[in-house]
Amino acid sequence: MAFALASERVRDKTGQRDSRSAWQTLRRGAGRNLRAHAFLLGALLCFVLFTWYPMIREIIMSFQRVHRGQTTWAGLGNYRQIAADPEFWQAWRNTLEFTGLALVLGFAAPFAVAIVVNEFRHAQGYLRILVYLPVMLPPVAGILLFKYFMDPGFGLFNQALHFLHLPKSQWLASKTTSMPSIVLVSTWSNMGTATLVYLAALQGIPGDLYEAAELDGCNVLQRIRHVTIPQTRLILSLMLMLQIVATMQMFTESFVLTGGGPEGSTTTVVYLLYNYAFSYNKFNTAAALGVIMLLVLACFSAIYIVLERRGSED
């Protein structure tokens, strides 16, 4: 009988210690989770306040109209006003032209530079800094530097053409050359980041694949075609999508270099949005144009996701 009572007391004490230990473990886990959720809550609040709220506010403003301090519901009036504006269609043509030229030059050039830098074994650190240096410069400072270089009178580029006995160019002052000139400046300013991303992807390709290609008699271009590009297909497609989204939002280069000219040939959609808001004082129309831009970029993103999903399934 005494032995049974003692055993019962031992079990009670053991059960109390186990329950106490489980409670302490639960409390420590809850404390860790509470701190983690507190950090996440701060990030979530910043995201809501500075991303989602402005986006929702912009959508609401696009259906409103303000007259003499009175806000009224305009329905699709702002969108109809934009569609009837000739500047809107010209801005889209300019934006698509810039995007196409930027993809031809700005998408291929960083990949080619990354391939060249990847071939070096002893100076890669220096070359990385050299390639990324334009990105570290303030954007407006780099753009103003090119504006000086492209001056039709005493600019460095025209001086070089004169030295080579070639005809001078108007660069930013001509409707024919203004957009390619802006593409050149934009590519120089932004290619550093893409180059480093491509370089990281190239360094992840196993060297055995290149050795097998060399044994099969492949030259440099064939190795790039059959090894490099297939092994970096995912990062290439992702960078292509990001570049389309970024180039369609081009504003700084056009604003600083040409002011949308000559004759509106470099006025992009984002630059037109800026004019609606701060030159024409039509904030609701600018909000409607921003919503249109959002929908277009969302369609591009959706197409990319669908194509990538089908490619991964195949």
Coordinates of C-alpha atoms in Angstrom, one line a residue:
M1 CA 0.0 0.0 0.0
A2 CA 2.8 2.4 0.9
F3 CA 4.6 1.5 -2.2
A4 CA 1.6 2.3 -4.3
L5 CA 1.1 5.7 -2.7
A6 CA 4.8 6.5 -3.2
S7 CA 4.5 5.5 -6.9
E8 CA 1.5 7.7 -7.2
R9 CA 3.3 10.7 -5.7
V10 CA 6.2 10.1 -8.1
R11 CA 3.9 10.0 -11.1
D12 CA 2.2 13.2 -9.9
K13 CA 5.5 15.0 -9.6
T14 CA 6.7 13.7 -12.9
G15 CA 3.4 14.8 -14.6
Q16 CA 3.7 18.2 -13.0
R17 CA 7.3 18.6 -14.3
D18 CA 6.3 17.4 -17.7
S19 CA 3.3 19.8 -17.9
R20 CA 5.5 22.6 -16.5
S21 CA 8.2 21.9 -19.1
A22 CA 5.6 21.7 -21.9
W23 CA 4.2 25.0 -20.8
Q24 CA 7.6 26.7 -20.7
T25 CA 8.4 25.3 -24.2
L26 CA 5.1 26.6 -25.5
R27 CA 5.7 30.0 -24.0
R28 CA 9.2 30.2 -25.4
G29 CA 7.9 29.2 -28.8
A30 CA 5.1 31.8 -28.6
G31 CA 7.6 34.5 -27.6
R32 CA 9.8 33.7 -30.6
N33 CA 6.8 33.6 -32.9
L34 CA 5.5 36.9 -31.4
R35 CA 8.7 38.7 -32.1
A36 CA 8.9 37.2 -35.6
H37 CA 5.3 38.3 -36.4
A38 CA 6.1 41.8 -35.0
F39 CA 8.9 42.2 -37.5
L40 CA 6.6 40.9 -40.3
L41 CA 3.8 43.2 -39.1
G42 CA 6.1 46.3 -39.5
A43 CA 7.1 45.2 -43.0
L44 CA 3.5 44.5 -43.9
L45 CA 2.3 47.9 -42.6
C46 CA 5.0 49.7 -44.7
F47 CA 3.9 47.7 -47.7
V48 CA 0.3 48.5 -47.2
L49 CA 0.9 52.2 -46.6
F50 CA 3.4 52.9 -49.3
T51 CA 2.3 50.4 -52.0
W52 CA -1.2 49.1 -51.7
Y53 CA -2.9 52.3 -50.4
P54 CA -1.4 54.6 -53.1
M55 CA -2.4 52.0 -55.7
I56 CA -6.0 51.8 -54.4
R57 CA -6.2 55.5 -54.1
E58 CA -5.0 56.0 -57.7
I59 CA -7.7 53.6 -58.9
I60 CA -10.4 55.5 -57.0
M61 CA -9.1 58.9 -58.3
S62 CA -9.2 57.7 -61.9
F63 CA -13.0 57.5 -61.7
Q64 CA -13.3 61.0 -60.0
R65 CA -13.1 64.6 -61.2
V66 CA -12.2 67.6 -59.1
H67 CA -13.7 71.0 -60.0
R68 CA -13.3 74.0 -57.8
G69 CA -12.4 71.9 -54.8
Q70 CA -15.5 69.6 -55.3
T71 CA -14.9 66.0 -56.0
T72 CA -17.5 64.3 -58.2
W73 CA -17.8 60.8 -59.7
A74 CA -16.8 60.9 -63.4
G75 CA -17.1 57.2 -64.3
L76 CA -15.1 56.5 -67.4
G77 CA -14.8 60.2 -68.3
N78 CA -11.1 60.4 -67.6
Y79 CA -10.4 57.3 -69.7
R80 CA -12.4 58.6 -72.6
Q81 CA -10.5 61.9 -72.4
I82 CA -7.2 60.1 -72.5
A83 CA -8.3 57.9 -75.5
A84 CA -9.3 61.1 -77.4
D85 CA -5.9 62.7 -76.8
P86 CA -3.5 62.4 -79.7
E87 CA -0.6 62.7 -77.3
F88 CA -1.7 59.4 -75.7
W89 CA -1.3 57.4 -78.8
Q90 CA 2.0 59.1 -79.8
A91 CA 3.3 58.4 -76.2
W92 CA 2.5 54.7 -76.6
R93 CA 4.3 54.6 -80.0
N94 CA 7.3 56.2 -78.5
T95 CA 7.3 53.9 -75.5
L96 CA 7.0 50.8 -77.6
E97 CA 9.8 52.1 -79.9
F98 CA 12.0 52.7 -76.9
T99 CA 11.2 49.3 -75.5
G100 CA 12.0 47.6 -78.8
L101 CA 15.3 49.4 -79.2
A102 CA 16.3 48.8 -75.6
L103 CA 15.7 45.1 -76.0
V104 CA 17.8 44.9 -79.1
L105 CA 20.7 46.8 -77.5
G106 CA 20.2 46.7 -73.7
F107 CA 19.2 43.0 -73.5
A108 CA 22.0 41.6 -75.6
A109 CA 24.9 43.9 -74.5
P110 CA 24.9 43.0 -70.8
F111 CA 24.9 39.3 -71.7
A112 CA 27.7 39.7 -74.1
V113 CA 29.8 41.7 -71.6
A114 CA 29.1 39.0 -69.0
I115 CA 30.4 36.3 -71.3
V116 CA 33.6 38.3 -72.0
V117 CA 34.2 39.0 -68.3
N118 CA 33.6 35.4 -67.4
E119 CA 36.5 34.4 -69.6
F120 CA 38.9 36.3 -67.4
R121 CA 40.4 34.5 -64.5
H122 CA 42.6 37.1 -62.7
A123 CA 40.9 40.5 -63.2
Q124 CA 37.2 39.7 -62.6
G125 CA 37.0 41.8 -59.5
Y126 CA 38.3 44.9 -61.2
L127 CA 36.1 44.3 -64.3
R128 CA 33.0 43.9 -62.1
I129 CA 33.6 47.2 -60.5
L130 CA 34.3 48.8 -63.8
V131 CA 31.0 47.4 -65.3
Y132 CA 29.0 48.3 -62.3
L133 CA 30.4 51.8 -61.9
P134 CA 27.7 53.6 -64.1
V135 CA 25.0 52.2 -61.8
M136 CA 26.7 53.7 -58.7
L137 CA 26.7 57.2 -60.3
P138 CA 23.6 59.4 -59.6
P139 CA 21.3 58.8 -62.6
V140 CA 20.8 62.5 -63.4
A141 CA 24.6 63.1 -63.2
G142 CA 25.3 60.4 -65.8
I143 CA 22.5 61.6 -68.1
L144 CA 23.8 65.2 -67.9
L145 CA 27.2 63.9 -68.8
F146 CA 25.9 62.3 -72.0
K147 CA 23.9 65.4 -72.7
Y148 CA 27.2 67.3 -72.8
F149 CA 28.8 64.6 -75.0
M150 CA 25.9 64.8 -77.4
D151 CA 25.8 68.5 -77.8
P152 CA 25.4 69.2 -81.6
G153 CA 28.0 71.9 -81.5
F154 CA 31.0 71.2 -79.3
G155 CA 30.0 67.8 -77.9
L156 CA 32.6 65.0 -77.6
F157 CA 30.8 62.6 -79.9
N158 CA 30.6 65.1 -82.7
Q159 CA 34.3 66.1 -82.2
A160 CA 35.1 62.4 -82.6
L161 CA 33.1 62.2 -85.8
H162 CA 34.8 65.2 -87.1
F163 CA 38.2 63.7 -86.3
L164 CA 37.2 60.6 -88.3
H165 CA 36.1 62.8 -91.2
L166 CA 32.5 61.7 -90.7
P167 CA 29.4 63.9 -90.8
K168 CA 28.2 65.3 -87.5
S169 CA 24.9 64.2 -86.0
Q170 CA 22.2 66.2 -84.2
W171 CA 21.8 63.4 -81.7
L172 CA 19.1 64.7 -79.3
A173 CA 17.9 67.5 -81.5
S174 CA 16.7 65.3 -84.4
K175 CA 13.5 63.2 -84.5
T176 CA 15.4 60.5 -86.2
T177 CA 18.3 60.1 -83.8
S178 CA 16.8 61.3 -80.5
M179 CA 15.3 58.0 -79.4
P180 CA 18.3 55.8 -80.3
S181 CA 20.5 58.3 -78.4
I182 CA 18.3 57.9 -75.3
V183 CA 18.5 54.1 -75.7
L184 CA 22.3 54.4 -75.7
V185 CA 22.3 56.5 -72.5
S186 CA 19.8 54.2 -70.8
T187 CA 21.8 51.1 -71.7
W188 CA 25.1 52.6 -70.4
S189 CA 23.4 53.6 -67.2
N190 CA 21.6 50.4 -66.3
M191 CA 23.6 47.5 -67.9
G192 CA 25.8 47.0 -64.8
T193 CA 23.2 45.3 -62.7
A194 CA 22.1 42.9 -65.5
T195 CA 25.7 42.1 -66.3
L196 CA 26.4 41.0 -62.7
V197 CA 23.3 38.9 -62.7
Y198 CA 24.3 37.2 -65.9
L199 CA 27.8 36.7 -64.7
A200 CA 26.5 35.0 -61.6
A201 CA 24.4 32.7 -63.7
L202 CA 27.3 31.9 -66.0
Q203 CA 29.6 31.0 -63.1
G204 CA 27.0 28.4 -62.0
I205 CA 27.3 26.4 -65.3
P206 CA 29.4 23.2 -64.8
G207 CA 32.7 23.3 -66.6
D208 CA 32.2 19.7 -67.8
L209 CA 29.6 20.9 -70.3
Y210 CA 32.1 23.2 -71.9
E211 CA 34.7 20.5 -72.0
A212 CA 32.3 18.1 -73.6
A213 CA 31.4 20.7 -76.2
E214 CA 35.0 21.4 -77.0
L215 CA 35.6 17.6 -77.4
D216 CA 32.7 17.5 -79.9
G217 CA 34.5 20.2 -81.9
C218 CA 32.2 23.2 -81.0
N219 CA 33.7 26.7 -81.5
V220 CA 33.0 29.7 -79.3
L221 CA 29.7 30.6 -80.9
Q222 CA 28.4 27.0 -80.9
R223 CA 29.3 26.7 -77.2
I224 CA 27.3 29.8 -76.4
R225 CA 24.4 28.6 -78.5
H226 CA 24.3 25.0 -77.2
V227 CA 25.6 25.3 -73.6
T228 CA 25.5 28.9 -72.3
I229 CA 22.1 30.0 -73.5
P230 CA 20.2 26.7 -72.6
Q231 CA 21.8 26.7 -69.1
T232 CA 20.8 30.4 -68.5
R233 CA 17.4 30.2 -70.1
L234 CA 15.4 30.9 -66.9
I235 CA 17.5 33.9 -65.9
L236 CA 17.4 35.2 -69.4
S237 CA 13.6 35.0 -69.6
L238 CA 13.2 36.6 -66.2
M239 CA 15.6 39.5 -67.1
L240 CA 13.7 39.9 -70.3
M241 CA 10.5 40.4 -68.5
L242 CA 12.0 42.8 -65.9
Q243 CA 13.6 44.8 -68.7
I244 CA 10.3 45.1 -70.5
V245 CA 8.6 46.4 -67.4
A246 CA 11.4 48.8 -66.6
T247 CA 11.8 50.2 -70.1
M248 CA 8.1 50.8 -70.5
Q249 CA 8.3 53.1 -67.4
M250 CA 11.2 55.2 -68.8
F251 CA 11.0 58.8 -67.7
T252 CA 14.3 60.2 -66.3
E253 CA 16.2 60.1 -69.6
S254 CA 13.5 61.7 -71.6
F255 CA 12.8 64.3 -69.0
V256 CA 16.5 65.4 -68.6
L257 CA 17.8 64.9 -72.1
T258 CA 15.0 66.1 -74.4
G259 CA 12.1 67.3 -72.3
G260 CA 9.9 65.0 -74.5
G261 CA 11.0 66.6 -77.7
P262 CA 11.8 67.2 -80.4
E263 CA 8.1 67.6 -81.5
G264 CA 7.1 65.0 -78.9
S265 CA 9.2 62.2 -80.4
T266 CA 10.5 61.2 -77.0
T267 CA 7.4 61.7 -74.9
T268 CA 6.7 58.3 -73.2
V269 CA 3.6 57.2 -71.4
V270 CA 5.2 58.0 -68.0
Y271 CA 6.4 61.4 -69.2
L272 CA 2.8 62.1 -70.4
L273 CA 1.5 61.1 -67.0
Y274 CA 3.9 63.6 -65.5
N275 CA 2.6 66.3 -67.8
Y276 CA -1.0 65.5 -67.0
A277 CA -0.3 65.8 -63.3
F278 CA 2.2 68.7 -63.0
S279 CA 1.9 70.6 -66.3
Y280 CA -1.8 70.4 -67.1
N281 CA -2.9 70.0 -63.4
K282 CA -5.1 67.1 -64.3
F283 CA -4.4 64.7 -61.4
N284 CA -7.4 62.5 -62.0
T285 CA -6.5 62.1 -65.7
A286 CA -3.0 61.2 -64.6
A287 CA -4.3 58.6 -62.2
A288 CA -6.4 57.1 -65.1
L289 CA -3.3 56.9 -67.3
G290 CA -1.4 55.3 -64.4
V291 CA -4.2 52.6 -64.1
I292 CA -3.9 51.9 -67.9
M293 CA -0.1 51.5 -67.5
L294 CA -0.7 49.2 -64.6
L295 CA -3.1 47.0 -66.6
V296 CA -0.7 46.8 -69.6
L297 CA 2.2 45.8 -67.4
A298 CA 0.0 43.3 -65.5
C299 CA -0.9 41.7 -68.9
F300 CA 2.8 41.4 -69.8
S301 CA 3.5 39.8 -66.4
A302 CA 0.6 37.4 -66.7
I303 CA 1.7 36.3 -70.2
Y304 CA 5.2 35.7 -68.9
I305 CA 3.9 33.6 -66.0
V306 CA 1.8 31.5 -68.3
L307 CA 4.6 30.9 -70.8
E308 CA 7.1 30.0 -68.0
R309 CA 4.6 27.6 -66.5
R310 CA 4.0 25.8 -69.8
G311 CA 7.8 25.8 -70.4
S312 CA 8.4 24.1 -67.0
E313 CA 5.7 21.5 -67.7
D314 CA 7.2 20.7 -71.1

